[in-house]
Short mmCIF file of C-alpha atoms in Angstrom, two decimals:
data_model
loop_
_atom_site.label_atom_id
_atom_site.label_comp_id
_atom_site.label_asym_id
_atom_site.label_seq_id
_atom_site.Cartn_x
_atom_site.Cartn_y
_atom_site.Cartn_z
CA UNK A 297 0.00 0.00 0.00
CA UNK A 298 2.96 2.22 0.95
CA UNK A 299 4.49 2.08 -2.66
CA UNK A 300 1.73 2.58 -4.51
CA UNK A 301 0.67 6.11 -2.12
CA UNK A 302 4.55 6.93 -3.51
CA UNK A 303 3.99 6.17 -7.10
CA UNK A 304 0.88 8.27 -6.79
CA UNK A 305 2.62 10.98 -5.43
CA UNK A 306 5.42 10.66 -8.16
CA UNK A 307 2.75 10.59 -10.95
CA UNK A 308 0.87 13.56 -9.31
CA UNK A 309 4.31 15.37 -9.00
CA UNK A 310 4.87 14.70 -12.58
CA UNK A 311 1.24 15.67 -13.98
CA UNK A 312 1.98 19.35 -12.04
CA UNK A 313 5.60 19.59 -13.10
CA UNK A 314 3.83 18.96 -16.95
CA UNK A 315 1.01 21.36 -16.43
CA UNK A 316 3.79 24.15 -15.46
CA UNK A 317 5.60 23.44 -18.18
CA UNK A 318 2.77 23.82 -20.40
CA UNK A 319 1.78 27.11 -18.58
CA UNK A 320 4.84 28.23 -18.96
CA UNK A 321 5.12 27.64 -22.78
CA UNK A 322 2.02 29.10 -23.39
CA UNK A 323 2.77 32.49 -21.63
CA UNK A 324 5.76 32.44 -23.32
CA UNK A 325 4.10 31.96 -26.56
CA UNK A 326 1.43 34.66 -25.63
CA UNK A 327 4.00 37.19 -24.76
CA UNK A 328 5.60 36.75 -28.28
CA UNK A 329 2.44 37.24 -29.82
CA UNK A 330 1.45 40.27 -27.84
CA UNK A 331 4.98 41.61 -28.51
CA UNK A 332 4.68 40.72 -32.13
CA UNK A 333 1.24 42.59 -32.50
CA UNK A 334 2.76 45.34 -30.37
CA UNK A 335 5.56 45.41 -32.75
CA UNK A 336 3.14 45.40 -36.19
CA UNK A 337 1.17 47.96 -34.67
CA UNK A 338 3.69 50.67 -33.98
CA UNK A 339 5.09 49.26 -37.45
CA UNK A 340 1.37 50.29 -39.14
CA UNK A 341 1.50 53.96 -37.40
CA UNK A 342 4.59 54.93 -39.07
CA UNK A 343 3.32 54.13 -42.50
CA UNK A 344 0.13 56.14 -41.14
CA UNK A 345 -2.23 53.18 -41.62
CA UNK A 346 -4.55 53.70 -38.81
CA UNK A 347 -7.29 51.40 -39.17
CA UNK A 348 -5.03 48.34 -39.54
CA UNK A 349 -2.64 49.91 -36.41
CA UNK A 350 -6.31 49.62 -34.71
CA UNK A 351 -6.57 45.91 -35.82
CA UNK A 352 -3.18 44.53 -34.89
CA UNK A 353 -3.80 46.60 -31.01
CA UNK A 354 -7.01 44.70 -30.66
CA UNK A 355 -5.03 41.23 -31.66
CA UNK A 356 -2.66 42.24 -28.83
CA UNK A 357 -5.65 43.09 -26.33
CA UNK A 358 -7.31 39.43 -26.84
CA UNK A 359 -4.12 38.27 -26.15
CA UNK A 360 -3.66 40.63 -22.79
CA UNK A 361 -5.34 43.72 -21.75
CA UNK A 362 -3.13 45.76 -20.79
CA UNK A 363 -2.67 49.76 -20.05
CA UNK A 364 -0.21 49.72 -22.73
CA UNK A 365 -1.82 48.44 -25.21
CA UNK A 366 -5.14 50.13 -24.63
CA UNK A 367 -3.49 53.12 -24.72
CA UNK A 368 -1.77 52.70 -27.85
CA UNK A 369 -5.40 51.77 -29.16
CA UNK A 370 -7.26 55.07 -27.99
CA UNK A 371 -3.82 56.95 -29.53
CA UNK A 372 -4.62 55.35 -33.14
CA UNK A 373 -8.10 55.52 -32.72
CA UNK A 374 -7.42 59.23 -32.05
CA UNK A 375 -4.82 59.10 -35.33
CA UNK A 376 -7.63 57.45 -37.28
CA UNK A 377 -10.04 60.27 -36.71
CA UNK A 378 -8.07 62.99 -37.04
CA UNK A 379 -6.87 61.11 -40.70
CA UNK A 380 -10.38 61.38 -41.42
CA UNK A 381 -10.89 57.62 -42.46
CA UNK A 382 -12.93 56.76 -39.42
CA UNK A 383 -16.59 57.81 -38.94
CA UNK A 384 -17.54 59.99 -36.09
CA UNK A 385 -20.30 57.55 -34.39
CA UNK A 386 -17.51 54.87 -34.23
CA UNK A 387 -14.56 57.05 -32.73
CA UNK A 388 -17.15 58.34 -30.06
CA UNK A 389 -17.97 54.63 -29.45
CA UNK A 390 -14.40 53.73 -29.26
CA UNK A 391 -13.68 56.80 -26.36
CA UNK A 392 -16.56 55.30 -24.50
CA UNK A 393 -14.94 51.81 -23.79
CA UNK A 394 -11.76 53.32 -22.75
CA UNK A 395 -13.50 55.22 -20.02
CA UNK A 396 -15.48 52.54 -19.09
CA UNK A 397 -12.39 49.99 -18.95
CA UNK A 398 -10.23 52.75 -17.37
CA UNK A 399 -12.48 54.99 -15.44
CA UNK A 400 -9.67 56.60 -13.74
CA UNK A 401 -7.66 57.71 -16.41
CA UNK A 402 -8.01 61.37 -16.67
CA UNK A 403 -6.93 61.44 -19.77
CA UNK A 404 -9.16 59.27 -21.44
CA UNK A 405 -11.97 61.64 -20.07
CA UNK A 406 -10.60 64.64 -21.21
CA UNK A 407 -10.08 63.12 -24.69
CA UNK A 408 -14.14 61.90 -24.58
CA UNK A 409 -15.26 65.50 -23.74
CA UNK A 410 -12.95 67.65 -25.56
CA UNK A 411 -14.89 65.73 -28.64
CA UNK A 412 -18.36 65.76 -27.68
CA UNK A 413 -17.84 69.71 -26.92
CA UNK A 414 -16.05 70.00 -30.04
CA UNK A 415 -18.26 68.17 -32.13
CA UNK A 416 -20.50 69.94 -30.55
CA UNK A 417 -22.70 66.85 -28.97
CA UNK A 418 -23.30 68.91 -25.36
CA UNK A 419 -25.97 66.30 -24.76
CA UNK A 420 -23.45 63.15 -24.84
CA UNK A 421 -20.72 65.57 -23.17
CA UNK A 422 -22.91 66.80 -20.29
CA UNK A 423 -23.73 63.18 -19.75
CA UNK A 424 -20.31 61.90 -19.74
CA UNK A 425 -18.96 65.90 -17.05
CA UNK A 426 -21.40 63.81 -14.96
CA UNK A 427 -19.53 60.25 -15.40
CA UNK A 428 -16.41 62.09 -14.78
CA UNK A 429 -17.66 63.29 -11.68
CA UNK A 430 -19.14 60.20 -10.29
CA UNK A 431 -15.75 58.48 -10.62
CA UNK A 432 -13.90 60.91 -9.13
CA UNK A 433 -11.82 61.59 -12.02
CA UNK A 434 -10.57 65.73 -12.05
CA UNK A 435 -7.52 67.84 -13.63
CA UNK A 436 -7.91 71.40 -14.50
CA UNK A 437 -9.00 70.85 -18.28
CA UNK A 438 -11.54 68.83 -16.82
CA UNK A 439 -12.82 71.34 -14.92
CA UNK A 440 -12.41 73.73 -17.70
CA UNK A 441 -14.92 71.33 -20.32
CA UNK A 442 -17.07 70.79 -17.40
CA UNK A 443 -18.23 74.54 -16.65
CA UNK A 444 -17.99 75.46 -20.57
CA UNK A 445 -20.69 72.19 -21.03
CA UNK A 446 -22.52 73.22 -17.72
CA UNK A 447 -23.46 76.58 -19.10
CA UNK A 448 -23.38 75.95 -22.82
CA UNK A 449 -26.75 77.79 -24.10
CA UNK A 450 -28.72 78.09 -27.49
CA UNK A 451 -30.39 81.00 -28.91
CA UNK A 452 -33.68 82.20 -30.20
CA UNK A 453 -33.35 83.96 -33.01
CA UNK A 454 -36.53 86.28 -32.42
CA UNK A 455 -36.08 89.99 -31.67
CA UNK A 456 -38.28 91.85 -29.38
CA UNK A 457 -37.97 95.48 -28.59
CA UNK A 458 -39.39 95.49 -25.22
CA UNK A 459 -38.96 93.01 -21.88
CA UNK A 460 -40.84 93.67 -19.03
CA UNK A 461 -39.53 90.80 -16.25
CA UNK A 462 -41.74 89.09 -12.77
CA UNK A 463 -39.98 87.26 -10.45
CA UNK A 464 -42.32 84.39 -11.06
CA UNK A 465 -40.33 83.74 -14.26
CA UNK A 466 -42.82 85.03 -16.67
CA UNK A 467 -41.76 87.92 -19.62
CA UNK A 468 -43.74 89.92 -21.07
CA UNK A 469 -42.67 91.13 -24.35
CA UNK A 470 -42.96 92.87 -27.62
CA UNK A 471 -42.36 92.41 -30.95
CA UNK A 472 -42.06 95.83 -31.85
CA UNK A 473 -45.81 95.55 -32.53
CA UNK A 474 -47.63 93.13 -30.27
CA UNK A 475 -47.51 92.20 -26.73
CA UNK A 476 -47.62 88.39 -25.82
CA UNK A 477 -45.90 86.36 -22.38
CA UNK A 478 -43.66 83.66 -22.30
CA UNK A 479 -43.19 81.57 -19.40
CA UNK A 480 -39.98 80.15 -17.42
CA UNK A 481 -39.63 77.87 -20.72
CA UNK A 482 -39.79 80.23 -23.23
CA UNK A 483 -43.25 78.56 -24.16
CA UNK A 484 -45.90 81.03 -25.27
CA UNK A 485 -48.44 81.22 -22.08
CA UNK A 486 -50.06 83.96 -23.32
CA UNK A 487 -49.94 84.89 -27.71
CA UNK A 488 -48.31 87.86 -29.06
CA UNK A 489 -51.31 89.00 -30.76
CA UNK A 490 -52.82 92.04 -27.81
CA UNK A 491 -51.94 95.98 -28.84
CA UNK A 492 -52.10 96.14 -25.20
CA UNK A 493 -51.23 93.92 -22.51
CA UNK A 494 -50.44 95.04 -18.91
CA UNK A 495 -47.27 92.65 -17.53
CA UNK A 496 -47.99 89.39 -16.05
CA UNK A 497 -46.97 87.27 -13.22
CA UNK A 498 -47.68 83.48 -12.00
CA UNK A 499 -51.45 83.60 -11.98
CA UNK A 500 -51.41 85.02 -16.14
CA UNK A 501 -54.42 87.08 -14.65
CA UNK A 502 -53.83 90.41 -17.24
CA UNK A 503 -55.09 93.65 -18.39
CA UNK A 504 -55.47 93.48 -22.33
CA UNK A 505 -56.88 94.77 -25.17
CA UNK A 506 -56.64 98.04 -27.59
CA UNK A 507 -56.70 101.97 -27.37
CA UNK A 508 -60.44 102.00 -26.87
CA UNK A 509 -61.61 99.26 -24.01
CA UNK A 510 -59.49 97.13 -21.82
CA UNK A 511 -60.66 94.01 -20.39
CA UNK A 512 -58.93 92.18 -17.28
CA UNK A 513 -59.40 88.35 -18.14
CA UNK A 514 -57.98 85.63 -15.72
CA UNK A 515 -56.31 82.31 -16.57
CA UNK A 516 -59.14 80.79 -18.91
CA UNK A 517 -59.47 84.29 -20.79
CA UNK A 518 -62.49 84.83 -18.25
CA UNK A 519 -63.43 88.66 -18.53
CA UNK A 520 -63.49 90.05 -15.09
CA UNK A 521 -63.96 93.42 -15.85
CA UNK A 522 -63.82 96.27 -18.61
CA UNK A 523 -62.21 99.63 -18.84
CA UNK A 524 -62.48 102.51 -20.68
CA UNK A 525 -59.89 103.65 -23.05
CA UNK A 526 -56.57 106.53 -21.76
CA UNK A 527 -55.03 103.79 -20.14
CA UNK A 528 -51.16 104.73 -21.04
CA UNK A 529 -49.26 101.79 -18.42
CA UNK A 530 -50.35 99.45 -16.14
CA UNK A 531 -48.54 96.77 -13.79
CA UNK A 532 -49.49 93.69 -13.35
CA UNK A 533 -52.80 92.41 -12.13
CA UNK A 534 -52.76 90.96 -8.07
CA UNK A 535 -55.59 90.84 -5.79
CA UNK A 536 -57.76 91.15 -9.00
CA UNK A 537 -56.39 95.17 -8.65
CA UNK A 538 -54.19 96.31 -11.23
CA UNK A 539 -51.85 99.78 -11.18
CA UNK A 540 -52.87 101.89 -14.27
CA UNK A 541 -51.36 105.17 -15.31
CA UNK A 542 -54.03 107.74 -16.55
CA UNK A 543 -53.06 111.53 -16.96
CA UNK A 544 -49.72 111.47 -15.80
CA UNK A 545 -50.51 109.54 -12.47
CA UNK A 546 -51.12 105.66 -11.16
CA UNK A 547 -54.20 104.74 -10.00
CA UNK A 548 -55.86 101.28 -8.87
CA UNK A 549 -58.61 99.60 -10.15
CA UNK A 550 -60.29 96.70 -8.41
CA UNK A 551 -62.22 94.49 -10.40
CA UNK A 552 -63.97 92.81 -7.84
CA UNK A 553 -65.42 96.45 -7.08
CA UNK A 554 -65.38 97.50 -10.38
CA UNK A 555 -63.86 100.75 -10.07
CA UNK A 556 -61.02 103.00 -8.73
CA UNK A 557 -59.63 102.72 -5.47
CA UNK A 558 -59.07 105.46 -3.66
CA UNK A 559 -55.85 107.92 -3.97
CA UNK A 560 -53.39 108.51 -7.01
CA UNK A 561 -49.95 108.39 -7.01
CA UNK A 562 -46.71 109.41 -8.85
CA UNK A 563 -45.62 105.42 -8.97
CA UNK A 564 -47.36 102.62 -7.75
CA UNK A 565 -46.43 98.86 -7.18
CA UNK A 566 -48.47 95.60 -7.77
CA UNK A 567 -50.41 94.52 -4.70
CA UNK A 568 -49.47 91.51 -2.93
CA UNK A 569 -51.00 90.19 0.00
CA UNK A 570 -53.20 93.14 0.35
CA UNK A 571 -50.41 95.38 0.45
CA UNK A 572 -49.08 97.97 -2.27
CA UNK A 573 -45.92 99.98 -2.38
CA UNK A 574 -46.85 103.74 -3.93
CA UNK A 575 -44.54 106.91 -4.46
CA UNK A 576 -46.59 110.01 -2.87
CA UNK A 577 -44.96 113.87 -2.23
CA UNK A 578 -42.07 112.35 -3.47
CA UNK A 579 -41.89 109.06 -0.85
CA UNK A 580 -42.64 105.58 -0.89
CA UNK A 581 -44.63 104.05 1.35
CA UNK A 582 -46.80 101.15 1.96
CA UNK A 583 -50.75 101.30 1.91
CA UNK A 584 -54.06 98.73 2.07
CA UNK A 585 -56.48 98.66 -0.42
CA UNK A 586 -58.79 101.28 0.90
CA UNK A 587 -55.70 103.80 0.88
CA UNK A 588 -54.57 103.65 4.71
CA UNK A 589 -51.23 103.55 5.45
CA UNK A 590 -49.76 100.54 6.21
CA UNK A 591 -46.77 100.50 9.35
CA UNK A 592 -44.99 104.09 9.73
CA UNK A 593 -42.07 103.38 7.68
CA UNK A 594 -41.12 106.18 4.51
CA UNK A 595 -38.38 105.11 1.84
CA UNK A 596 -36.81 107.12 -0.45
CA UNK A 597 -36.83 104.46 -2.39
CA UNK A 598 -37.95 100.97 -3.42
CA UNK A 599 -36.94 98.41 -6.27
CA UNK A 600 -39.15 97.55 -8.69
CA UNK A 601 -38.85 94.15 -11.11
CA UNK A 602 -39.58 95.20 -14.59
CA UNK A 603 -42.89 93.93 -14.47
CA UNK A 604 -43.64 96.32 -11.77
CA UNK A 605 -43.93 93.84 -8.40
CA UNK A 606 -41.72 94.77 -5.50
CA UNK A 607 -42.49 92.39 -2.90
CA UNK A 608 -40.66 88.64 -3.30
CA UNK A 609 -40.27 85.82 -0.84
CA UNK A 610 -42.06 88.56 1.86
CA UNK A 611 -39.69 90.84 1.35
CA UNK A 612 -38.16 94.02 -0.65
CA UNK A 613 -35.25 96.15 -1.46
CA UNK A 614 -36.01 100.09 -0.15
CA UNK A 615 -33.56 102.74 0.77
CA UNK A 616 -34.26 104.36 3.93
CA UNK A 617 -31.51 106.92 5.63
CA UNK A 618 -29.32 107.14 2.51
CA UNK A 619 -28.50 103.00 2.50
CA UNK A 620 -30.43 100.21 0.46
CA UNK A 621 -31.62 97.26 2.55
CA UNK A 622 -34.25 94.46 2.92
CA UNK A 623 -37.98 94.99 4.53
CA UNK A 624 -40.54 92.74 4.82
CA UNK A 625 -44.27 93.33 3.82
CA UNK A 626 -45.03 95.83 6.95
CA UNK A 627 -41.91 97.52 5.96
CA UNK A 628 -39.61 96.56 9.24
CA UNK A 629 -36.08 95.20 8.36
CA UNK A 630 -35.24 91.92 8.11
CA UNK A 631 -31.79 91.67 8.11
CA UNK A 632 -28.23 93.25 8.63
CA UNK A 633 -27.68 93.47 4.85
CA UNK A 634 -27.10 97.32 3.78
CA UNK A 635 -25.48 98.99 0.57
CA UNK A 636 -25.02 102.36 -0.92
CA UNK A 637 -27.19 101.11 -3.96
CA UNK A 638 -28.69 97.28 -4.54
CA UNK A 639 -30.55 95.36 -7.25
CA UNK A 640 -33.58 93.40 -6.42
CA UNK A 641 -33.73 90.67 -5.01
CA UNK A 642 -34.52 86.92 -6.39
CA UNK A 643 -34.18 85.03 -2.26
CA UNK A 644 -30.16 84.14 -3.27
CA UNK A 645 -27.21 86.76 -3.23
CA UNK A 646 -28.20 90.46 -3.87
CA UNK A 647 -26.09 92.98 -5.97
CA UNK A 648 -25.12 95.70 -3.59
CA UNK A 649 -22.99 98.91 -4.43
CA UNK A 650 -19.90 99.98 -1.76
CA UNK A 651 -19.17 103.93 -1.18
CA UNK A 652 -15.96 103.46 -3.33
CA UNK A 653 -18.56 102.23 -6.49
CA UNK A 654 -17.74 99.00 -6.96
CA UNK A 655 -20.61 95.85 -7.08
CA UNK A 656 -20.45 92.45 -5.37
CA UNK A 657 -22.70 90.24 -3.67
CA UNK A 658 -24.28 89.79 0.18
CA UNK A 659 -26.44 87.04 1.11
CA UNK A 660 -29.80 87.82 2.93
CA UNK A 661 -28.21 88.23 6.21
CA UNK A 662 -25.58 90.87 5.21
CA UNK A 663 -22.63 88.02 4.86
CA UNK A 664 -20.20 89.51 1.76
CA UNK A 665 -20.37 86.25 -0.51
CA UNK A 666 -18.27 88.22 -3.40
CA UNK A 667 -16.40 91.53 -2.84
CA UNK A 668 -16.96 94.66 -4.48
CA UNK A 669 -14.94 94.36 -8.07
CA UNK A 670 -17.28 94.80 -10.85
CA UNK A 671 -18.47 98.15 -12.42
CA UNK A 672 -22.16 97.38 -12.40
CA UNK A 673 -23.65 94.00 -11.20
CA UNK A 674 -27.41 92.26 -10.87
CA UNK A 675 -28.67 89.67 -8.89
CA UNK A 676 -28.19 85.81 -8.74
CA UNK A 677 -31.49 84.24 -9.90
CA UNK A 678 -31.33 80.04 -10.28
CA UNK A 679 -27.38 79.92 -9.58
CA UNK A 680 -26.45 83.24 -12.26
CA UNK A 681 -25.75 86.75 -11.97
CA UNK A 682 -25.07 89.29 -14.67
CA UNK A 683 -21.80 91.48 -14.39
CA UNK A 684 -20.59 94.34 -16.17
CA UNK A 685 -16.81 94.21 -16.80
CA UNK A 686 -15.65 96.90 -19.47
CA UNK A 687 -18.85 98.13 -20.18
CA UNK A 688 -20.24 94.65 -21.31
CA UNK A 689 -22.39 92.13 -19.32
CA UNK A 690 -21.20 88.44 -19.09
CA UNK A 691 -22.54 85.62 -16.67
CA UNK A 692 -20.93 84.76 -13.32
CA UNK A 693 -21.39 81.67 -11.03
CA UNK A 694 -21.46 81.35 -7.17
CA UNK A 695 -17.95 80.44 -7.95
CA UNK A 696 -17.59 84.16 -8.81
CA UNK A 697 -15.97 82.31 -12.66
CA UNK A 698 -17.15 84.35 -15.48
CA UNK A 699 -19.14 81.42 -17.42
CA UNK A 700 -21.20 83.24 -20.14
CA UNK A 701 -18.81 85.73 -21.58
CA UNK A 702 -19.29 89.88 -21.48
CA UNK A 703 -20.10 90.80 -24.71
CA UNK A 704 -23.58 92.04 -24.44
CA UNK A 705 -24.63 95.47 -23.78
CA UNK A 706 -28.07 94.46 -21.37
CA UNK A 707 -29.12 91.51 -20.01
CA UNK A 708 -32.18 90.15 -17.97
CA UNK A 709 -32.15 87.07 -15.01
CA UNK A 710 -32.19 83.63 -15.88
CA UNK A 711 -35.46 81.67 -15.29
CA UNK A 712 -36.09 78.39 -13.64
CA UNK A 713 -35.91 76.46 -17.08
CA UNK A 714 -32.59 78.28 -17.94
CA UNK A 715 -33.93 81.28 -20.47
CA UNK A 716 -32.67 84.64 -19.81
CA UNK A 717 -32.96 87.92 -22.39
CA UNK A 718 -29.92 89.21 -23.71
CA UNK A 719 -29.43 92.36 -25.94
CA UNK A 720 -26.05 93.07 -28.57
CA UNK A 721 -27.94 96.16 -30.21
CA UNK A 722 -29.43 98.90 -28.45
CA UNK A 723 -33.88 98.24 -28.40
CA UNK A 724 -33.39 94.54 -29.32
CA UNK A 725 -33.40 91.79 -27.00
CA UNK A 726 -33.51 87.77 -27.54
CA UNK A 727 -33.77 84.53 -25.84
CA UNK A 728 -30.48 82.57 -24.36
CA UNK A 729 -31.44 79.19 -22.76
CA UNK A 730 -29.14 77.40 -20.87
CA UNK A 731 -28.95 73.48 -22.13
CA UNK A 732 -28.66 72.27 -18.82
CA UNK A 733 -30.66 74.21 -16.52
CA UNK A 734 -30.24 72.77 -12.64
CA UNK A 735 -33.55 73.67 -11.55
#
């Protein structure tokens, strides 16, 4: 029994030994393949055959994958592209296995969206800025792609001569002709058909019609009530009152009541919540709608959005005592923030002015997020702010990084679904939207 355990050992012994052998000769014939496709490869690139380099690196990569020799495949795939004798579809293809076999290459990243944003493709490269980031790949060019993709916009080619802003998003605009309201989409809530149409905010409740009769219709072009013509401006309908201009001053009318409310003004805010802001003997205060005064407080000023509102989020931008803060609806201050002039304000970081002229940016509670540096300056609204650096507006972030260049002479705030109005020649303004909008 003892000698045949030994001769079973010996045979065992001997099968291994074999098997090593025959390990060993076949790694030593795969490395001489691998070396030998290696070799033809590099061979093929200097005779600029790109497509066959690309064949004889994918012989060597069934053989081994390897960093090498994936490498050298993305290079010629690169070569092959750039020869023009591969089509676009399958170079993109070929960029997205190497990130997916070597996620933490940064070069093979920066390679994959340097094309897409080249090519043009944002969709595919905004994707992929978002791979990146998930694997934790980063490098300064990277970053660079990444922001450039992140705030990469189209643009409407229709002009319109006037823009008239609400903080809920909506403009109201015209073509030179018409008036009509687009919403935070740039969709068409409201046609640009009306010779007269008073601006409009969330609830589309608006004063429209022609020289001779005005009608204020809600949301399901219900007329609520008519007006007469000499109506020359009017804000935007809140409360069911709207602000008109007649003769040179504001006045309210309430359609519930059908009729004016009483007093008339020099300016004269939307209502919201009951409450209006109006300009009298050369003041601003705030008032109810039967014309009492509401809370003791006098500005010299307050900020108006273009639509004519001044109240957002509960609270506005006034100047009392030579310095620009934020009130809330009864007029009493809400916080420490202060500035010798400020923009309005959208509930992120407010524009503010310092005694030496220079704009940057305060949150609510009076915390300088960005210091003074930049000659004129609006508000952030949905992570943007406009800034005016050598007398044309560009795009900052929260990053304070200039990420829509200055080269326009105006500019409005961006919306929730990423459209802002921009203007290159003086009375004409059109759509940017962002592709991307992080809403």
């Amino acid at each position: 029994m003892k000698k045949i355990r030994i001769v079973l050992a010996v045979f065992m012994l001997a099968l291994t030994g074999m098997a090593w052998v025959s390990l060993a000769g076949g790694i030593i014939k795969d490395d001489r393949a691998y070396g030998k496709a290696l070799a033809e490869a590099r061979a093929l690139e200097g005779k600029q055959l790109y497509q066959k380099e690309i064949a004889a690196l994918e012989e060597a990569l069934d053989i081994r994958e390897t960093v090498e020799a994936r490498c050298l495949w993305r290079d010629a795939w690169q070569l092959a592209w750039e020869d023009g004798v591969v089509a676009r579809d399958a170079y993109l293809d070929a960029m997205e296995s190497v990130v997916k076999l070597q996620p933490d290459n940064v070069e093979n990243w920066e390679r994959l969206i340097g094309f897409c944003v080249e090519a043009e493709d944002f969709k595919t490269a905004y994707a992929c800025c978002k791979d990146a980031e998930e694997a934790g790949v980063s490098s300064g060019k990277l970053d660079a792609w990444q922001r450039q993709v992140r705030y990469s916009y189209s643009v409407n080619g229709r002009v319109y001569s006037k823009i008239r802003y609400s903080p809920s998003g909506y403009n109201t605009v015209c073509n030179g002709d018409k008036w009509g309201v687009l919403d935070q989409d740039g969709e068409w809530a409201v046609d640009c058909t009306w010779e007269f149409l008073s601006p409009v905010a969330s609830g589309l409740v608006r004063l429209t019609g022609d020289a001779s009769e005005l009608r204020i219709v809600d949301n399901k072009s219900v007329v609520q009530a008519i007006l007469g013509g000499g109506v020359e401006a009017a804000g935007v309908v809140a409360d069911g009152i709207v602000p008109v201009l007649e003769g040179g001053s504001w006045r309210y009318y309430d359609s519930a009541g059908s009729g004016y409310l009483p007093g008339s003004y020099e300016e004269a805010a939307a209502f919201a919540g009951g409450i209006a802001a109006v300009k009298e003997g050369g003041k601003w205060k705030l008032t109810d709608k039967n014309g009492s005064r509401v809370g003791d407080a006098e500005f010299e000023d307050i900020k108006l959005y273009g639509s004519g509102e001044y109240l957002y989020d509960g609270a506005f931008v006034a100047k009392s005592g030579g310095a620009y803060g934020l009130y809330d609806r009864q007029g009493e201050p809400v916080a420490g923030i202060s500035g010798d002039d400020m923009d309005v304000s959208f509930g992120e970081w407010i524009a503010c002015r310092d005694p030496g002229g220079k704009w940057g940016y305060m949150d609510k509670k009076g915390k300088v997020m960005i210091e003074p540096q930049y000659d004129e300056a609006k508000s952030f609204s949905n992570g943007l702010a406009a800034v005016c650096i050598d007398g044309m507006w560009g795009f900052i972030n929260e990053d304070n990084e200039l990420v829509i260049e200055n080269r326009f002479l105006d500019t409005g705030y961006f919306t929730s679904g990423g459209l802002c109005f921009v203007s290159e020649v003086s009375g004409e303004y059109y759509m940017i939207t962002l592709r991307f909008p992080e809403r």
